[in-house]
mmCIF file of C-alpha atoms in Angstrom:
data_model
loop_
_atom_site.group_PDB
_atom_site.id
_atom_site.type_symbol
_atom_site.label_atom_id
_atom_site.label_comp_id
_atom_site.label_asym_id
_atom_site.label_seq_id
_atom_site.Cartn_x
_atom_site.Cartn_y
_atom_site.Cartn_z
ATOM 1 C CA MET A 1 43.455 26.929 -0.335
ATOM 2 C CA GLU A 2 41.251 30.064 -1.162
ATOM 3 C CA GLU A 3 37.720 30.769 0.624
ATOM 4 C CA SER A 4 35.785 30.136 -2.607
ATOM 5 C CA ASP A 5 37.520 26.625 -2.653
ATOM 6 C CA ILE A 6 36.476 25.991 0.864
ATOM 7 C CA HIS A 7 32.869 26.617 0.139
ATOM 8 C CA GLY A 8 33.028 24.392 -2.934
ATOM 9 C CA ARG A 9 34.613 21.544 -0.998
ATOM 10 C CA ILE A 10 32.118 21.779 1.975
ATOM 11 C CA GLY A 11 29.213 21.835 -0.435
ATOM 12 C CA ASP A 12 30.652 18.588 -2.109
ATOM 13 C CA LEU A 13 30.570 16.823 1.127
ATOM 14 C CA ILE A 14 26.684 16.583 1.366
ATOM 15 C CA ARG A 15 24.576 16.812 -1.594
ATOM 16 C CA LEU A 16 20.774 16.654 -1.862
ATOM 17 C CA GLY A 17 19.432 14.749 -4.878
ATOM 18 C CA THR A 18 17.644 11.662 -5.762
ATOM 19 C CA ILE A 19 17.867 7.814 -6.640
ATOM 20 C CA ASN A 20 18.558 7.556 -10.343
ATOM 21 C CA SER A 21 18.544 3.702 -10.609
ATOM 22 C CA VAL A 22 19.103 0.786 -7.991
ATOM 23 C CA ASP A 23 20.865 -2.692 -8.530
ATOM 24 C CA LEU A 24 19.396 -5.016 -6.078
ATOM 25 C CA ALA A 25 21.644 -7.636 -6.676
ATOM 26 C CA ALA A 26 24.646 -5.484 -5.697
ATOM 27 C CA ALA A 27 22.907 -3.678 -2.969
ATOM 28 C CA THR A 28 23.770 -0.365 -4.717
ATOM 29 C CA ALA A 29 22.030 2.841 -6.197
ATOM 30 C CA VAL A 30 22.985 5.661 -8.279
ATOM 31 C CA PHE A 31 22.419 9.181 -6.846
ATOM 32 C CA ARG A 32 21.516 12.136 -9.211
ATOM 33 C CA ALA A 33 21.721 15.725 -8.508
ATOM 34 C CA GLY A 34 21.253 18.130 -11.591
ATOM 35 C CA ASP A 35 24.024 16.946 -14.029
ATOM 36 C CA LEU A 36 25.901 15.153 -11.222
ATOM 37 C CA THR A 37 25.391 11.246 -11.648
ATOM 38 C CA SER A 38 27.316 9.212 -9.172
ATOM 39 C CA PRO A 39 28.992 5.681 -9.555
ATOM 40 C CA PRO A 40 26.879 2.903 -7.805
ATOM 41 C CA LEU A 41 27.045 3.619 -4.221
ATOM 42 C CA PRO A 42 25.719 1.636 -1.197
ATOM 43 C CA TRP A 43 22.812 3.404 0.800
ATOM 44 C CA LEU A 44 22.431 3.449 4.621
ATOM 45 C CA GLU A 45 20.636 0.356 6.091
ATOM 46 C CA TRP A 46 20.886 -1.729 9.227
ATOM 47 C CA ALA A 47 23.795 -4.205 8.670
ATOM 48 C CA GLY A 48 24.939 -5.543 11.783
ATOM 49 C CA ALA A 49 23.599 -8.507 13.753
ATOM 50 C CA PHE A 50 20.277 -6.880 13.098
ATOM 51 C CA ARG A 51 20.098 -6.601 9.370
ATOM 52 C CA SER A 52 17.206 -4.857 7.068
ATOM 53 C CA TRP A 53 16.514 -4.997 3.473
ATOM 54 C CA SER A 54 14.562 -1.989 2.271
ATOM 55 C CA PRO A 55 16.125 -0.709 -1.052
ATOM 56 C CA PRO A 56 15.301 2.653 -2.361
ATOM 57 C CA SER A 57 13.360 3.530 -5.373
ATOM 58 C CA ALA A 58 13.866 5.415 -8.281
ATOM 59 C CA GLY A 59 13.149 9.074 -7.606
ATOM 60 C CA GLU A 60 13.190 8.810 -4.071
ATOM 61 C CA GLN A 61 14.889 12.068 -2.377
ATOM 62 C CA VAL A 62 17.944 11.286 -0.518
ATOM 63 C CA LEU A 63 21.298 12.854 0.664
ATOM 64 C CA LEU A 64 24.693 12.003 -0.377
ATOM 65 C CA LEU A 65 27.599 12.050 2.224
ATOM 66 C CA CYS A 66 30.768 12.317 0.444
ATOM 67 C CA PRO A 67 34.045 11.718 2.881
ATOM 68 C CA GLU A 68 36.633 14.218 1.722
ATOM 69 C CA ALA A 69 34.248 15.451 -1.035
ATOM 70 C CA ASP A 70 34.756 12.173 -3.009
ATOM 71 C CA ILE A 71 31.717 11.297 -4.584
ATOM 72 C CA ALA A 72 33.008 7.563 -5.582
ATOM 73 C CA ALA A 73 33.438 7.028 -1.944
ATOM 74 C CA GLY A 74 29.668 8.519 -1.092
ATOM 75 C CA VAL A 75 26.978 6.753 1.063
ATOM 76 C CA ILE A 76 23.409 7.318 0.288
ATOM 77 C CA VAL A 77 21.062 8.399 3.254
ATOM 78 C CA ARG A 78 17.448 7.837 3.100
ATOM 79 C CA GLY A 79 14.387 9.177 4.662
ATOM 80 C CA LEU A 80 13.432 12.365 3.216
ATOM 81 C CA TYR A 81 9.998 12.963 2.616
ATOM 82 C CA SER A 82 8.969 14.962 -0.621
ATOM 83 C CA SER A 83 6.030 16.008 -2.543
ATOM 84 C CA ALA A 84 6.453 12.855 -4.668
ATOM 85 C CA ALA A 85 6.693 10.666 -1.599
ATOM 86 C CA PRO A 86 4.801 12.432 1.210
ATOM 87 C CA ALA A 87 4.683 11.148 4.835
ATOM 88 C CA PRO A 88 2.158 8.151 5.085
ATOM 89 C CA ALA A 89 0.515 9.608 8.205
ATOM 90 C CA SER A 90 0.085 12.846 10.217
ATOM 91 C CA ASP A 91 -0.542 11.656 13.869
ATOM 92 C CA ALA A 92 1.664 9.818 16.346
ATOM 93 C CA SER A 93 1.140 6.477 14.853
ATOM 94 C CA HIS A 94 4.208 4.454 13.507
ATOM 95 C CA GLN A 95 3.857 3.088 9.859
ATOM 96 C CA ILE A 96 5.531 1.172 7.327
ATOM 97 C CA HIS A 97 4.223 1.206 4.051
ATOM 98 C CA GLY A 98 5.424 -1.261 1.620
ATOM 99 C CA ALA A 99 4.901 -2.268 -2.334
ATOM 100 C CA ALA A 100 1.609 -3.586 -3.186
ATOM 101 C CA GLY A 101 -0.250 -2.564 -0.387
ATOM 102 C CA LEU A 102 1.579 -3.819 2.838
ATOM 103 C CA VAL A 103 0.930 -1.326 5.680
ATOM 104 C CA ILE A 104 1.985 -2.007 9.128
ATOM 105 C CA THR A 105 0.651 0.494 11.777
ATOM 106 C CA LEU A 106 1.555 0.695 15.389
ATOM 107 C CA THR A 107 -0.263 2.931 17.555
ATOM 108 C CA GLU A 108 -0.762 3.046 21.416
ATOM 109 C CA ASP A 109 -4.072 1.015 20.916
ATOM 110 C CA GLY A 110 -2.086 -1.954 19.316
ATOM 111 C CA LEU A 111 -0.749 -3.287 16.151
ATOM 112 C CA THR A 112 -2.416 -3.453 12.655
ATOM 113 C CA ILE A 113 -0.951 -5.353 9.538
ATOM 114 C CA THR A 114 -2.657 -5.237 6.113
ATOM 115 C CA ALA A 115 -1.459 -7.414 3.485
ATOM 116 C CA PRO A 116 -3.001 -7.825 0.381
ATOM 117 C CA GLY A 117 -2.226 -11.336 0.263
ATOM 118 C CA ASP A 118 -1.520 -13.981 2.644
ATOM 119 C CA VAL A 119 0.612 -13.749 5.713
ATOM 120 C CA THR A 120 2.822 -16.621 6.596
ATOM 121 C CA ILE A 121 4.489 -17.167 10.135
ATOM 122 C CA GLU A 122 6.996 -19.900 10.401
ATOM 123 C CA GLY A 123 7.787 -21.146 13.943
ATOM 124 C CA ASN A 124 6.026 -21.670 16.918
ATOM 125 C CA VAL A 125 3.604 -18.930 18.267
ATOM 126 C CA ALA A 126 2.274 -18.121 21.634
ATOM 127 C CA ILE A 127 -0.681 -15.737 22.323
ATOM 128 C CA THR A 128 -1.649 -14.419 25.330
ATOM 129 C CA GLY A 129 -5.234 -12.779 25.342
ATOM 130 C CA HIS A 130 -8.317 -13.612 23.536
ATOM 131 C CA VAL A 131 -8.175 -14.457 19.780
ATOM 132 C CA SER A 132 -11.014 -13.457 17.445
ATOM 133 C CA ILE A 133 -11.065 -14.583 13.943
ATOM 134 C CA GLU A 134 -13.707 -13.761 11.212
ATOM 135 C CA GLY A 135 -14.015 -16.594 8.634
ATOM 136 C CA ASP A 136 -13.163 -20.048 8.466
ATOM 137 C CA ALA A 137 -10.114 -21.696 10.254
ATOM 138 C CA SER A 138 -8.529 -24.717 9.377
ATOM 139 C CA VAL A 139 -6.038 -26.822 11.417
ATOM 140 C CA THR A 140 -3.628 -29.579 10.411
ATOM 141 C CA GLY A 141 -2.739 -31.592 13.630
ATOM 142 C CA THR A 142 -4.403 -31.990 16.990
ATOM 143 C CA MET A 143 -6.227 -29.100 18.804
ATOM 144 C CA THR A 144 -6.260 -29.243 22.232
ATOM 145 C CA ALA A 145 -8.384 -27.041 24.624
ATOM 146 C CA GLU A 146 -7.801 -27.241 28.487
ATOM 147 C CA THR A 147 -11.160 -26.182 29.525
ATOM 148 C CA ASP A 148 -13.695 -26.548 26.841
ATOM 149 C CA VAL A 149 -14.809 -26.198 23.247
ATOM 150 C CA VAL A 150 -18.226 -24.423 22.370
ATOM 151 C CA GLY A 151 -19.710 -24.769 18.909
ATOM 152 C CA ALA A 152 -23.158 -23.091 18.259
ATOM 153 C CA SER A 153 -23.647 -22.664 22.057
ATOM 154 C CA VAL A 154 -23.187 -26.450 22.766
ATOM 155 C CA SER A 155 -20.285 -27.437 24.908
ATOM 156 C CA LEU A 156 -18.027 -30.206 24.260
ATOM 157 C CA LYS A 157 -17.280 -30.936 28.027
ATOM 158 C CA ASP A 158 -20.826 -30.630 29.225
ATOM 159 C CA HIS A 159 -23.371 -31.221 26.626
ATOM 160 C CA LYS A 160 -25.886 -34.040 27.038
ATOM 161 C CA HIS A 161 -27.182 -36.545 24.628
ATOM 162 C CA GLY A 162 -30.862 -37.627 24.358
ATOM 163 C CA GLY A 163 -32.482 -40.950 23.033
ATOM 164 C CA VAL A 164 -29.452 -43.115 24.820
ATOM 165 C CA ALA A 165 -30.263 -46.645 24.257
ATOM 166 C CA ALA A 166 -28.263 -49.674 25.467
ATOM 167 C CA GLY A 167 -26.436 -51.655 22.889
ATOM 168 C CA SER A 168 -25.223 -50.432 19.534
ATOM 169 C CA ALA A 169 -27.783 -47.711 18.965
ATOM 170 C CA LEU A 170 -26.473 -44.198 18.363
ATOM 171 C CA THR A 171 -27.405 -41.294 20.713
ATOM 172 C CA GLY A 172 -29.117 -38.113 19.722
ATOM 173 C CA LYS A 173 -27.853 -34.938 18.784
ATOM 174 C CA PRO A 174 -25.955 -33.044 21.649
ATOM 175 C CA GLN A 175 -28.211 -30.393 23.807
#
């Protein structure tokens, strides 16, 4: 093999380009670099006991790894920022930005999830620490408190009633 063939073959192993199109049902994407367009290829994703699903988008900058310089056997490697898709932050936070405005941010101060719609959690949830809710809360089922429930500065456990009378009379409001 001549030296020029070696350089060409090495250059065919790794290519820089963009996603041309995505087939979500087949979990494949078409890679494009200049005049070169690949057949549908898999992209690199977590695919073991822990699996993730984060399909690439058209125009996303990627690398194509081609074993033995065979584009048809290629695998798309994602995660390259570009001017069209810049990094979402410039600090030490960890962020995930999704479609439709979803943002998940993890910093040393905590975790923030910003979702433009509802957030649904299925399964039991245990929280250790204080909980603060801005807005109304609704519970279907029984709410149990081990110490007390306080509403408008009135303790459920220790409040007193005025105007108590024997018989079927009703008491006054709690104090």
